[in-house]
Amino acid sequence: MAAMPPVPLFPETNKLILSHSPHLLSSSNFRYNFSVKCSFENHRNSTIEHFSNMNRDSVHSNNSSFSSSLVSASSSASQLNSKNSKKVVLFYSAETKSLAYNIASESDAIELRSISWGKFPDGFPNIFIPNAQGIRGQHVAFLASFSSPAVIFEQIPVIYALPKLFVASFTLVLPFFPTGTSERMEDEGDIATAFTLARLLSNIPISRGGPTSLVTFDIHALQERFYFGDNILPCFESGIPLLKRRLQDLPDSDNISVAFPDDGAWKRFHKQLQHFPTVVCAKVREGDKRIVRIKEGDPKGRHIVIVDDLVQSGGTLIECQKVLAAHGAAKISAYVTHGIFPNKSWERFGHDNGGNPESAFTYFWITDSCPLTVKEVMHRAPFEVLSLASSISASLQI
């Protein structure tokens, strides 16, 4: 067999190969390197040993450089993710201005734009979107608050107009779906207004990017998701993660139990709160009255947090509070995603500084899904507001 010609070794090239391509030393590449070694046995001691010593130093040096490169790459990736975040233009109603600013503070990718909300002398809306051509080709969202029929009618024209301004996509953020409690018929002639509002939103015009996305939180009845048509994409979020984070910060976080005022609340939330001990209440009929009883669980000595999706007059929560206190609860607090409180019914809820769980609450947590309520109860114990801003900001990046 004819002798193979000498193969020159290039230390600088080999340093790069060894430090960044170790796979070249395995499989068929390894067999070729081994044959070269055997063919040049006379040069093995001088050449290969010199090559090995040089590369031990170079690999150590390159490992250090590679670590620095990883840190630099990680920093660059973080900056790239920030740059690649979906830029969203966020419009807002008059009631949701404060929440809109909180949402924008969560991300540099969200740009706030205002709308001129006026009225004609006859009381009908006089609305103007400044620089409407400036949002062409952009992702657009509108933060709504349907706190009354009047403001619903005021905002619907804007919600229908924005997708038609040649925007890339349109998202409606409606933290509280207000007609959710009117979702079924119990007698012929009853009107399920939850279905009516869902149909109204399902007919929002399609934007250039396709159907409108709807972001809403803790809708009252799970079956209401099926009320929406094919021209809207509902995204059902929850405020429960905010509650869980708040409970972790309490000094008695290891003594928390969760109570549900009825089976409906249990069905809606128990899977998200399954790692907490649970108490389930239920309404039972005694004669002509319906009273609250404990169906399962033991509240004795525990800090009980009553969880539901919304509160109006608060009667059910107060009845649940009384029965839990009668069974030995040490503290009683409450959480609802939507604090509606018509006619200032929030005034019924006093603050327990300790020792009075039967008549007052240690904490009462709500979110800022109902802006008018937030203005009334802010800084009034036992109320604390858990903001949906970070959750909404994240949803706008979907």
Coordinates of N, CA, C and O in Angstrom, one line a residue, residues 117-127 154:
W117 N -64.9 61.4 24.0 CA -66.3 61.0 24.4 C -67.2 62.2 24.7 O -67.0 62.8 25.8
G118 N -68.0 62.6 23.8 CA -68.9 63.7 24.0 C -70.3 63.3 23.8 O -70.7 62.2 23.5
K119 N -71.2 64.3 24.0 CA -72.7 64.1 23.8 C -73.3 65.2 23.0 O -72.9 66.4 23.2
F120 N -74.2 64.9 22.2 CA -75.0 65.9 21.5 C -76.0 66.5 22.5 O -76.2 65.9 23.6
P121 N -76.6 67.6 22.2 CA -77.6 68.2 23.1 C -78.7 67.3 23.5 O -79.3 67.4 24.6
D122 N -79.1 66.3 22.6 CA -80.2 65.4 22.9 C -79.7 64.2 23.8 O -80.5 63.3 24.1
G123 N -78.4 64.2 24.2 CA -77.9 63.2 25.0 C -77.3 62.0 24.3 O -76.7 61.1 25.0
F124 N -77.4 61.9 23.0 CA -76.8 60.8 22.3 C -75.3 61.0 22.1 O -74.8 62.1 22.1
P125 N -74.6 59.9 21.9 CA -73.1 60.0 21.9 C -72.6 60.8 20.7 O -73.1 60.7 19.6
N126 N -71.5 61.6 21.0 CA -70.8 62.3 20.0 C -69.3 61.9 20.1 O -68.6 62.5 21.0
I127 N -68.9 61.0 19.4 CA -67.6 60.3 19.6 C -66.7 60.6 18.4 O -67.1 60.6 17.3
E154 N -73.0 53.5 24.3 CA -71.9 54.5 24.0 C -70.7 53.9 23.4 O -70.1 54.4 22.5

